CSV table of C-alpha atoms in Angstrom, one decimal:
chain,number,residue,atom,x,y,z
A,1,MET,CA,36.9,2.6,-9.8
A,2,ASN,CA,35.5,4.3,-12.9
A,3,ASP,CA,34.8,7.9,-12.1
A,4,GLU,CA,32.5,8.3,-15.1
A,5,LYS,CA,28.9,9.1,-14.0
A,6,LYS,CA,26.7,6.1,-14.9
A,7,THR,CA,23.4,6.7,-16.7
A,8,PRO,CA,20.6,5.8,-14.3
A,9,ILE,CA,18.8,2.5,-15.2
A,10,PRO,CA,15.2,3.5,-15.9
A,11,PRO,CA,12.3,2.0,-13.9
A,12,GLY,CA,11.0,-1.3,-15.1
A,13,ILE,CA,14.5,-2.6,-16.1
A,14,CYS,CA,17.3,-4.4,-14.2
A,15,ILE,CA,19.7,-5.0,-17.1
A,16,PRO,CA,19.3,-2.6,-20.0
A,17,TRP,CA,19.0,-4.2,-23.5
A,18,GLU,CA,22.0,-2.2,-24.6
A,19,GLU,CA,24.1,-4.0,-22.1
A,20,LYS,CA,22.7,-7.4,-23.1
A,21,ALA,CA,23.1,-6.7,-26.8
A,22,LYS,CA,26.8,-6.3,-26.3
A,23,GLU,CA,27.1,-9.9,-25.3
A,24,LEU,CA,25.3,-11.2,-28.4
A,25,PRO,CA,26.8,-11.8,-31.9
A,26,LYS,CA,25.7,-9.3,-34.6
A,27,ILE,CA,21.9,-9.4,-34.7
A,28,ILE,CA,20.7,-10.4,-38.1
A,29,GLY,CA,17.0,-10.6,-37.4
A,30,ASP,CA,14.4,-8.2,-35.8
A,31,GLU,CA,16.2,-6.5,-33.0
A,32,GLN,CA,13.1,-4.6,-32.0
A,33,GLN,CA,11.4,-7.9,-31.1
A,34,LEU,CA,14.4,-9.2,-29.2
A,35,ARG,CA,14.5,-6.0,-27.3
A,36,GLN,CA,10.8,-6.0,-26.5
A,37,ILE,CA,10.8,-9.5,-25.1
A,38,TRP,CA,14.0,-8.9,-23.2
A,39,GLU,CA,12.4,-5.8,-21.5
A,40,GLU,CA,9.1,-7.6,-20.8
A,41,ASN,CA,10.9,-10.3,-18.9
A,42,GLU,CA,13.1,-7.6,-17.2
A,43,SER,CA,9.9,-6.0,-15.9
A,44,LEU,CA,9.0,-9.3,-14.1
A,45,ALA,CA,12.3,-9.3,-12.2
A,46,TYR,CA,11.9,-5.6,-11.5
A,47,THR,CA,8.4,-6.2,-10.2
A,48,TYR,CA,9.7,-8.9,-8.0
A,49,ILE,CA,12.4,-6.9,-6.2
A,50,TRP,CA,10.3,-3.6,-6.0
A,51,HIS,CA,7.3,-5.4,-4.6
A,52,CYS,CA,9.5,-7.2,-2.1
A,53,LEU,CA,10.5,-3.7,-1.0
A,54,VAL,CA,7.2,-1.9,-1.2
A,55,SER,CA,4.5,-4.5,-0.7
A,56,PHE,CA,6.0,-7.3,1.5
B,1,MET,CA,-29.6,-13.9,-8.9
B,2,ALA,CA,-26.4,-13.3,-10.8
B,3,GLN,CA,-28.1,-10.5,-12.6
B,4,ASP,CA,-29.2,-9.0,-9.3
B,5,LYS,CA,-25.6,-9.1,-8.1
B,6,GLU,CA,-24.4,-7.4,-11.3
B,7,ALA,CA,-27.0,-4.7,-10.9
B,8,LEU,CA,-26.0,-4.3,-7.3
B,9,TYR,CA,-22.3,-4.1,-8.3
B,10,HIS,CA,-23.0,-1.3,-10.7
B,11,GLU,CA,-25.1,0.5,-8.2
B,12,ARG,CA,-22.3,0.3,-5.6
B,13,LEU,CA,-19.6,1.2,-8.1
B,14,LYS,CA,-21.5,4.4,-9.0
B,15,ARG,CA,-22.1,5.2,-5.3
B,16,TYR,CA,-18.4,4.6,-4.4
B,17,THR,CA,-16.9,6.4,-7.4
B,18,THR,CA,-19.3,9.4,-6.9
B,19,ALA,CA,-18.1,9.8,-3.4
B,20,LEU,CA,-14.4,9.3,-4.4
B,21,ARG,CA,-14.8,12.3,-6.7
B,22,ASN,CA,-16.2,14.3,-3.7
B,23,GLY,CA,-19.7,14.1,-5.1
B,24,LYS,CA,-23.0,13.2,-3.4
B,25,PRO,CA,-24.3,9.7,-4.2
B,26,ASP,CA,-27.6,8.2,-3.1
B,27,ARG,CA,-26.1,7.3,0.2
B,28,ILE,CA,-22.8,7.1,2.0
B,29,PRO,CA,-20.7,4.1,0.7
B,30,ILE,CA,-19.5,1.6,3.3
B,31,ARG,CA,-15.9,0.5,2.6
B,32,PRO,CA,-14.3,-1.1,5.7
B,33,PHE,CA,-10.7,-2.1,5.4
B,34,VAL,CA,-11.2,-5.4,7.3
B,35,ALA,CA,-8.1,-7.5,7.8
B,36,GLU,CA,-7.8,-10.1,10.6
B,37,PHE,CA,-11.4,-9.3,11.5
B,38,THR,CA,-12.4,-11.4,8.5
B,39,ALA,CA,-10.6,-14.4,10.0
B,40,LYS,CA,-12.4,-14.1,13.3
B,41,TYR,CA,-15.8,-13.6,11.6
B,42,ALA,CA,-15.3,-16.5,9.2
B,43,GLY,CA,-14.0,-18.9,11.9
B,44,TYR,CA,-10.4,-19.0,11.0
B,45,THR,CA,-7.2,-18.2,13.0
B,46,CYS,CA,-4.9,-15.4,12.0
B,47,GLN,CA,-2.4,-18.0,11.0
B,48,GLN,CA,-4.9,-19.6,8.6
B,49,VAL,CA,-5.7,-16.5,6.7
B,50,THR,CA,-2.2,-15.1,6.7
B,51,HIS,CA,-0.5,-18.2,5.6
B,52,ASP,CA,-3.1,-19.4,3.1
B,53,TYR,CA,-4.3,-16.5,1.0
B,54,ARG,CA,-7.2,-18.7,-0.4
B,55,LEU,CA,-8.7,-18.8,3.1
B,56,ALA,CA,-8.2,-15.0,3.4
B,57,PHE,CA,-10.0,-14.5,0.1
B,58,ALA,CA,-12.9,-16.7,1.2
B,59,ALA,CA,-13.1,-14.8,4.5
B,60,ALA,CA,-13.1,-11.5,2.7
B,61,ARG,CA,-16.0,-12.6,0.5
B,62,LYS,CA,-18.0,-14.0,3.4
B,63,CYS,CA,-17.7,-10.7,5.2
B,64,ALA,CA,-18.6,-8.7,2.1
B,65,LEU,CA,-21.6,-10.8,1.5
B,66,ASP,CA,-22.9,-11.1,5.0
B,67,PHE,CA,-22.4,-7.4,5.9
B,68,ASP,CA,-23.5,-6.3,2.4
B,69,TRP,CA,-20.7,-3.8,2.0
B,70,ASP,CA,-20.2,-1.5,-1.0
B,71,ALA,CA,-16.5,-2.0,-1.4
B,72,VAL,CA,-13.7,-4.0,0.3
B,73,LEU,CA,-10.2,-5.2,-0.5
B,74,GLY,CA,-9.8,-8.7,-1.9
B,75,ASN,CA,-7.4,-9.4,0.9
B,76,MET,CA,-6.6,-6.8,3.5
B,77,VAL,CA,-4.4,-9.4,5.3
B,78,TYR,CA,-2.1,-8.4,2.4
B,79,VAL,CA,1.2,-9.9,3.6
B,80,TRP,CA,0.9,-13.6,2.5
B,81,THR,CA,3.5,-15.2,4.8
B,82,GLY,CA,3.7,-18.2,2.5
B,83,LEU,CA,5.3,-15.9,0.0
B,84,THR,CA,7.5,-14.1,2.5
B,85,GLN,CA,8.7,-17.5,3.8
B,86,ALA,CA,9.5,-18.7,0.3
B,87,ILE,CA,11.7,-15.6,-0.2
B,88,GLY,CA,13.1,-16.0,3.4
B,89,LEU,CA,12.2,-12.5,4.5
B,90,LYS,CA,13.4,-12.0,8.1
B,91,TYR,CA,11.4,-9.1,9.1
B,92,TYR,CA,8.0,-10.7,9.6
B,93,GLY,CA,6.7,-12.2,12.8
B,94,VAL,CA,4.6,-15.1,11.4
B,95,PRO,CA,1.4,-16.2,13.2
B,96,GLY,CA,1.9,-19.8,14.4
B,97,ILE,CA,5.7,-19.5,14.4
B,98,ASP,CA,6.8,-16.2,16.0
B,99,VAL,CA,3.5,-15.1,17.5
B,100,SER,CA,0.5,-17.0,18.5
B,101,ALA,CA,-1.7,-18.5,15.8
B,102,ASP,CA,-4.4,-16.0,16.7
B,103,THR,CA,-2.3,-12.9,16.6
B,104,GLY,CA,-1.9,-10.9,13.3
B,105,PHE,CA,1.5,-10.9,11.6
B,106,GLN,CA,4.0,-8.4,12.9
B,107,TYR,CA,6.7,-6.3,11.3
B,108,ARG,CA,10.0,-6.5,13.1
B,109,GLU,CA,12.3,-3.6,12.7
B,110,PRO,CA,15.9,-4.6,13.3
B,111,ALA,CA,18.1,-2.9,15.9
B,112,GLU,CA,20.0,0.1,14.6
B,113,GLU,CA,23.3,-1.8,14.3
B,114,HIS,CA,21.6,-4.5,12.2
B,115,ALA,CA,19.8,-2.1,9.8
B,116,PHE,CA,19.4,-3.5,6.4
B,117,MET,CA,21.2,-0.5,4.9
B,118,LYS,CA,24.2,1.2,6.5
B,119,ALA,CA,24.6,4.9,7.0
B,120,ASP,CA,27.4,5.1,4.4
B,121,GLU,CA,25.4,3.4,1.7
B,122,TYR,CA,23.2,6.2,0.6
B,123,ASP,CA,25.3,6.9,-2.5
B,124,ALA,CA,25.2,3.3,-3.6
B,125,LEU,CA,21.4,3.3,-3.2
B,126,ALA,CA,21.0,6.6,-5.1
B,127,GLU,CA,23.3,5.5,-7.9
B,128,ASP,CA,21.4,2.3,-8.8
B,129,PRO,CA,18.4,1.6,-6.6
B,130,THR,CA,17.4,-1.6,-8.3
B,131,GLY,CA,20.9,-3.0,-8.3
B,132,PHE,CA,21.3,-2.0,-4.6
B,133,LEU,CA,18.1,-3.9,-3.7
B,134,PHE,CA,19.1,-7.1,-5.5
B,135,ASN,CA,22.8,-7.0,-4.6
B,136,VAL,CA,22.9,-5.6,-1.1
B,137,TRP,CA,19.5,-5.4,0.5
B,138,LEU,CA,17.9,-8.7,-0.5
B,139,PRO,CA,20.8,-10.8,0.9
B,140,ARG,CA,20.5,-8.9,4.2
B,141,VAL,CA,16.7,-9.3,4.5
B,142,SER,CA,16.5,-12.9,3.4
B,143,THR,CA,17.7,-15.9,5.3
B,144,ASP,CA,18.3,-17.7,2.0
B,145,VAL,CA,19.8,-15.2,-0.5
B,146,ALA,CA,23.6,-15.4,-0.7
B,147,PRO,CA,25.5,-12.1,-0.7
B,148,ILE,CA,27.2,-11.1,-4.0
B,149,GLY,CA,30.6,-12.9,-4.1
B,150,ALA,CA,29.7,-15.6,-1.7
B,151,PRO,CA,29.2,-19.1,-3.1
B,152,SER,CA,25.7,-19.7,-4.4
B,153,THR,CA,23.6,-22.2,-2.6
B,154,TYR,CA,20.6,-24.5,-3.1
B,155,ARG,CA,18.6,-22.2,-0.8
B,156,ASN,CA,19.6,-19.1,-2.7
B,157,ASN,CA,18.4,-20.5,-6.0
B,158,LEU,CA,15.2,-21.8,-4.5
B,159,SER,CA,14.5,-18.4,-2.9
B,160,PHE,CA,14.3,-16.7,-6.3
B,161,LEU,CA,12.5,-19.5,-8.0
B,162,LYS,CA,9.9,-20.1,-5.3
B,163,GLY,CA,9.6,-16.4,-4.4
B,164,GLY,CA,9.1,-15.4,-8.1
B,165,MET,CA,6.6,-18.1,-8.8
B,166,ALA,CA,4.7,-17.5,-5.6
B,167,MET,CA,4.5,-13.8,-6.2
B,168,MET,CA,3.1,-14.3,-9.7
B,169,ASP,CA,0.6,-16.9,-8.3
B,170,TYR,CA,-0.5,-14.4,-5.6
B,171,PHE,CA,-0.9,-11.4,-7.8
B,172,ALA,CA,-2.6,-13.4,-10.5
B,173,ALA,CA,-5.2,-14.6,-7.9
B,174,PHE,CA,-6.5,-11.1,-7.3
B,175,GLY,CA,-8.2,-10.9,-10.7
B,176,PRO,CA,-10.4,-13.9,-10.1
B,177,GLN,CA,-10.9,-12.8,-6.4
B,178,ASN,CA,-12.2,-9.5,-7.6
B,179,GLU,CA,-14.5,-11.2,-10.1
B,180,LEU,CA,-15.9,-13.4,-7.3
B,181,LEU,CA,-16.5,-10.4,-5.1
B,182,ARG,CA,-18.5,-8.9,-8.0
B,183,LYS,CA,-20.4,-12.0,-8.9
B,184,GLU,CA,-21.0,-13.5,-5.4
B,185,CYS,CA,-21.4,-10.4,-3.4
B,186,GLY,CA,-22.0,-7.5,-5.8
B,187,THR,CA,-19.1,-5.8,-4.0
B,188,VAL,CA,-16.5,-3.5,-5.6
B,189,SER,CA,-12.8,-4.0,-5.1
B,190,ALA,CA,-11.9,-0.8,-3.3
B,191,ILE,CA,-8.4,0.0,-4.4
B,192,ALA,CA,-5.8,-1.1,-6.9
B,193,GLY,CA,-2.0,-0.6,-6.7
B,194,ILE,CA,0.3,0.5,-4.0
B,195,LEU,CA,2.4,3.6,-3.2
B,196,LYS,CA,4.7,4.5,-0.3
B,197,ALA,CA,6.6,7.7,0.2
B,198,PRO,CA,10.4,7.6,-0.5
B,199,LEU,CA,11.2,8.7,3.1
B,200,ASP,CA,8.9,6.0,4.6
B,201,ILE,CA,10.7,3.4,2.5
B,202,ILE,CA,14.0,4.4,3.9
B,203,ALA,CA,12.7,4.2,7.4
B,204,ASP,CA,10.6,1.0,7.0
B,205,LYS,CA,12.8,-1.2,5.0
B,206,LEU,CA,16.3,0.3,4.7
B,207,ARG,CA,17.7,2.3,7.6
B,208,GLY,CA,15.0,1.7,10.3
B,209,TYR,CA,13.3,4.6,11.9
B,210,LEU,CA,16.1,5.3,14.4
B,211,GLY,CA,18.7,5.2,11.7
B,212,LEU,CA,16.8,7.5,9.5
B,213,ALA,CA,16.2,9.9,12.4
B,214,GLU,CA,20.0,10.1,12.9
B,215,ASP,CA,20.6,10.5,9.2
B,216,LEU,CA,18.2,13.4,9.0
B,217,MET,CA,20.3,15.2,11.5
B,218,ARG,CA,23.8,14.2,10.3
B,219,ARG,CA,23.4,13.7,6.5
B,220,PRO,CA,20.1,15.2,5.3
B,221,GLU,CA,21.5,15.9,1.8
B,222,LYS,CA,22.2,12.2,1.4
B,223,VAL,CA,18.7,11.3,2.5
B,224,LEU,CA,17.2,13.8,0.1
B,225,THR,CA,19.3,12.5,-2.8
B,226,ALA,CA,18.3,8.9,-2.1
B,227,CYS,CA,14.6,9.9,-1.8
B,228,GLU,CA,14.9,11.6,-5.2
B,229,ALA,CA,16.5,8.4,-6.7
B,230,LEU,CA,13.6,6.3,-5.3
B,231,MET,CA,10.9,8.6,-6.8
B,232,PRO,CA,10.8,7.3,-10.4
B,233,HIS,CA,10.7,3.7,-9.2
B,234,LEU,CA,7.9,4.3,-6.6
B,235,LEU,CA,6.0,6.1,-9.3
B,236,HIS,CA,6.5,3.2,-11.7
B,237,VAL,CA,5.3,0.7,-9.1
B,238,ALA,CA,2.2,2.7,-8.3
B,239,ARG,CA,1.4,3.4,-11.9
B,240,SER,CA,2.0,-0.2,-13.1
B,241,SER,CA,-0.2,-1.6,-10.4
B,242,ALA,CA,-3.1,1.0,-10.6
B,243,ASP,CA,-6.6,0.5,-12.0
B,244,PRO,CA,-6.3,1.0,-15.8
B,245,LEU,CA,-9.9,2.3,-15.8
B,246,ASN,CA,-9.1,4.9,-13.1
B,247,GLU,CA,-12.2,4.0,-11.2
B,248,VAL,CA,-10.7,3.2,-7.8
B,249,PRO,CA,-7.7,4.8,-6.2
B,250,ILE,CA,-4.1,3.6,-5.5
B,251,GLY,CA,-3.6,2.8,-1.9
B,252,PHE,CA,-0.9,5.0,-0.3
B,253,TRP,CA,0.1,3.8,3.1
B,254,MET,CA,1.4,6.7,5.2
B,255,HIS,CA,3.7,5.7,8.1
B,256,ARG,CA,6.2,7.9,9.8
B,257,GLY,CA,6.6,11.0,7.6
B,258,CYS,CA,4.7,13.3,9.9
B,259,VAL,CA,5.4,15.4,12.9
B,260,PRO,CA,6.5,14.3,15.5
B,261,PHE,CA,8.2,11.3,13.9
B,262,ILE,CA,10.1,13.9,11.7
B,263,SER,CA,10.4,17.6,12.1
B,264,LYS,CA,8.2,20.0,10.1
B,265,LYS,CA,11.4,21.2,8.3
B,266,HIS,CA,12.2,17.6,7.2
B,267,PHE,CA,8.6,17.2,6.1
B,268,GLU,CA,8.9,20.4,4.0
B,269,ASN,CA,12.4,19.8,2.7
B,270,ILE,CA,12.5,16.1,2.1
B,271,PHE,CA,9.2,14.1,2.7
B,272,TRP,CA,6.8,16.3,0.7
B,273,PRO,CA,9.1,17.5,-2.2
B,274,THR,CA,9.8,13.8,-3.0
B,275,LEU,CA,6.2,12.7,-2.7
B,276,ARG,CA,4.1,15.5,-4.1
B,277,PRO,CA,5.5,15.2,-7.7
B,278,ILE,CA,4.6,11.5,-7.6
B,279,ILE,CA,1.0,12.3,-6.7
B,280,GLU,CA,0.8,15.0,-9.3
B,281,GLU,CA,2.3,12.8,-12.0
B,282,LEU,CA,-0.2,10.0,-11.2
B,283,TRP,CA,-3.1,12.4,-11.4
B,284,LYS,CA,-2.0,13.6,-14.8
B,285,SER,CA,-2.8,10.0,-15.9
B,286,GLY,CA,-6.1,10.1,-14.0
B,287,HIS,CA,-4.9,8.0,-11.1
B,288,GLN,CA,-6.4,9.1,-7.8
B,289,VAL,CA,-4.5,8.2,-4.6
B,290,LEU,CA,-6.0,7.2,-1.3
B,291,PHE,CA,-4.0,8.9,1.5
B,292,TYR,CA,-4.3,6.3,4.2
B,293,ALA,CA,-3.1,8.7,6.9
B,294,GLU,CA,-2.3,6.4,9.8
B,295,GLY,CA,-1.8,8.3,13.0
B,296,LYS,CA,-2.0,12.1,13.1
B,297,TRP,CA,-1.2,14.2,10.1
B,298,GLY,CA,-2.8,17.4,11.3
B,299,HIS,CA,0.4,19.5,10.9
B,300,HIS,CA,0.5,18.8,7.2
B,301,LEU,CA,-3.1,19.2,6.0
B,302,GLU,CA,-2.3,22.6,4.4
B,303,ALA,CA,0.4,21.0,2.3
B,304,PHE,CA,-2.1,18.3,1.1
B,305,ALA,CA,-4.6,21.0,0.3
B,306,GLN,CA,-2.3,22.3,-2.4
B,307,LEU,CA,-2.8,19.1,-4.5
B,308,PRO,CA,-5.1,19.2,-7.5
B,309,GLU,CA,-8.8,18.9,-6.8
B,310,HIS,CA,-10.0,15.3,-6.5
B,311,SER,CA,-6.4,13.9,-6.9
B,312,ILE,CA,-6.5,12.3,-3.5
B,313,VAL,CA,-9.0,10.8,-1.0
B,314,TYR,CA,-8.0,11.6,2.6
B,315,HIS,CA,-8.5,8.8,5.1
B,316,ILE,CA,-8.8,10.0,8.7
B,317,ASP,CA,-7.3,7.9,11.5
B,318,GLN,CA,-6.6,10.0,14.6
B,319,ASP,CA,-6.9,13.5,13.1
B,320,ASP,CA,-9.4,16.1,14.3
B,321,ILE,CA,-12.3,15.5,11.9
B,322,VAL,CA,-13.4,19.2,12.2
B,323,LYS,CA,-10.0,20.4,11.1
B,324,VAL,CA,-9.7,17.9,8.3
B,325,HIS,CA,-13.1,18.9,7.0
B,326,ARG,CA,-12.2,22.6,7.2
B,327,VAL,CA,-8.9,22.3,5.3
B,328,LEU,CA,-9.5,19.5,2.8
B,329,LYS,CA,-13.2,18.9,2.3
B,330,GLU,CA,-13.7,21.5,-0.4
B,331,LYS,CA,-11.3,19.6,-2.7
B,332,PHE,CA,-11.2,16.0,-1.6
B,333,CYS,CA,-13.3,13.1,-0.5
B,334,LEU,CA,-12.8,12.0,3.1
B,335,SER,CA,-13.1,8.5,4.7
B,336,GLY,CA,-12.7,6.8,8.1
B,337,GLY,CA,-12.9,8.5,11.5
B,338,ILE,CA,-14.5,5.7,13.5
B,339,PRO,CA,-11.9,4.8,16.2
B,340,ASN,CA,-10.7,1.2,16.3
B,341,SER,CA,-10.7,1.3,20.1
B,342,LEU,CA,-14.4,2.0,20.0
B,343,LEU,CA,-15.0,-1.0,17.6
B,344,SER,CA,-13.0,-3.2,20.0
B,345,PHE,CA,-14.1,-2.0,23.5
B,346,GLY,CA,-17.2,0.2,22.9
B,347,THR,CA,-20.8,-0.7,22.7
B,348,PRO,CA,-23.0,-0.7,19.6
B,349,GLN,CA,-24.7,2.4,20.8
B,350,GLN,CA,-21.4,4.2,21.2
B,351,VAL,CA,-20.5,3.1,17.7
B,352,ARG,CA,-23.8,4.5,16.4
B,353,ASP,CA,-23.2,7.8,18.3
B,354,ARG,CA,-19.7,8.2,16.8
B,355,CYS,CA,-21.0,7.3,13.3
B,356,LYS,CA,-23.7,10.0,13.7
B,357,LEU,CA,-21.2,12.6,14.8
B,358,VAL,CA,-18.8,11.8,11.9
B,359,ILE,CA,-21.6,11.8,9.3
B,360,ASP,CA,-23.1,15.1,10.7
B,361,THR,CA,-19.7,16.7,10.8
B,362,ILE,CA,-17.9,15.7,7.6
B,363,GLY,CA,-20.4,13.6,5.6
B,364,ARG,CA,-23.5,15.6,5.2
B,365,GLU,CA,-22.6,17.1,1.8
B,366,GLY,CA,-21.4,13.9,0.1
B,367,GLY,CA,-17.7,13.0,-0.5
B,368,TYR,CA,-17.5,10.8,2.5
B,369,ILE,CA,-16.9,7.0,2.8
B,370,MET,CA,-17.6,5.2,6.0
B,371,ASP,CA,-14.7,3.2,7.5
B,372,ALA,CA,-12.9,2.6,10.7
B,373,SER,CA,-9.9,4.8,11.5
B,374,ALA,CA,-7.4,2.1,10.8
B,375,ILE,CA,-7.3,-1.4,9.5
B,376,ILE,CA,-9.8,-3.6,11.4
B,377,GLN,CA,-8.1,-6.5,13.1
B,378,ASN,CA,-9.4,-9.4,15.1
B,379,ASP,CA,-10.0,-7.4,18.3
B,380,ALA,CA,-13.1,-5.7,16.7
B,381,LYS,CA,-16.4,-6.9,17.9
B,382,SER,CA,-18.8,-8.2,15.3
B,383,GLU,CA,-21.7,-6.4,16.8
B,384,ASN,CA,-19.9,-3.1,16.6
B,385,ILE,CA,-19.0,-3.7,12.9
B,386,GLN,CA,-22.7,-4.5,12.4
B,387,ALA,CA,-23.7,-1.3,14.2
B,388,MET,CA,-21.4,0.8,12.0
B,389,THR,CA,-22.8,-0.8,8.9
B,390,ASP,CA,-26.5,-0.7,9.8
B,391,PHE,CA,-26.4,2.8,11.2
B,392,THR,CA,-24.6,4.2,8.1
B,393,ARG,CA,-27.0,2.4,5.8
B,394,GLU,CA,-30.0,3.9,7.6
B,395,TYR,CA,-28.7,7.4,8.5
B,396,GLY,CA,-26.3,8.0,5.6
B,397,VAL,CA,-29.0,8.4,3.0
B,398,TYR,CA,-28.9,11.7,1.1
């Protein structure tokens, strides 16, 4: 077990972009756009699980 | 005709929002939270409106039009069991399957030993709430989702695909429904967004009430830490689902965070400190919150009175209307106070008498919205709903 305290994942996100970016080759285009679209889709998955909990 | 409805809509929106801000409109707005009553009135079974949200939407519009109400919800039979079945959620009793077709859906809390979260899992929840929900909670509450580490299955994959698509379909349908309410009925969509208290979430969906009650005695610090971890997420859910124009409030459904379900000490040390900052944060963005205070919250009115002026609307279920008026009325709009038992078993005259008492006691100076005490189900009599509506329209003129 890693004893290091993890940084909490902020609301609206399931897998942070920083974690995803590590899996990718060196980004040679517009990283900001890649991040934005990643996070927009993340928010859909986040909405799904939190509304399962809160609304349904 | 369409123009008439549009004018009517604006007239009602002004009436409703004036009252929400504790002001005095032209007359008392009527905003009944009608759930399975809509099915009965429109000629559907509970199963029909619960399992096909399009029928629920149609029934809501029929009631709004026929009763000529100022504001309603697009669908107060909110739990669409088509969606919950697609996900495989175990905790609903579905009309037509688990209960009769003419009984409203039920929430089934598991026995303590089958709670969806174990007593020793508070740290895991607090460390990563979203991960815990996906990895631990969802496989336990769904018949179809495979636990992490178990082989994936066809049913598992379909649960996410069907569940996700169905949820998008359902949420996206509320925009057109609200437009139809406006165009066909001139009726305002009464609330937008959802909030629940961190402690209620732990009781309702994670530990169960009995499990939570034990945890509050044995490991209150763990409960507090978990509630604190849930706070930013529940704030996010509320804010992201709220009315961007800040005209109508966020619905806050209050369950078992009051005495005697929990002690006053636990209210003061855990429930309220992990809820109050959410309300204050929402208000900083102009989002008002409707405290739908199911049951009796009389022990906690003084705490609510500390919130910023106009930041909440307080809905009365079984509270003493005189006490609520004394403690909260100066700062906040009030709603409700017409007992559901009266709407089910009383006579129209008794309903009119109660409406008069409530209006005379808490509604004379504005800042009051007429509604039943709790969500109106299919046991309410149509003639009593009509009496509540007609009396308020006649007597509730300022």
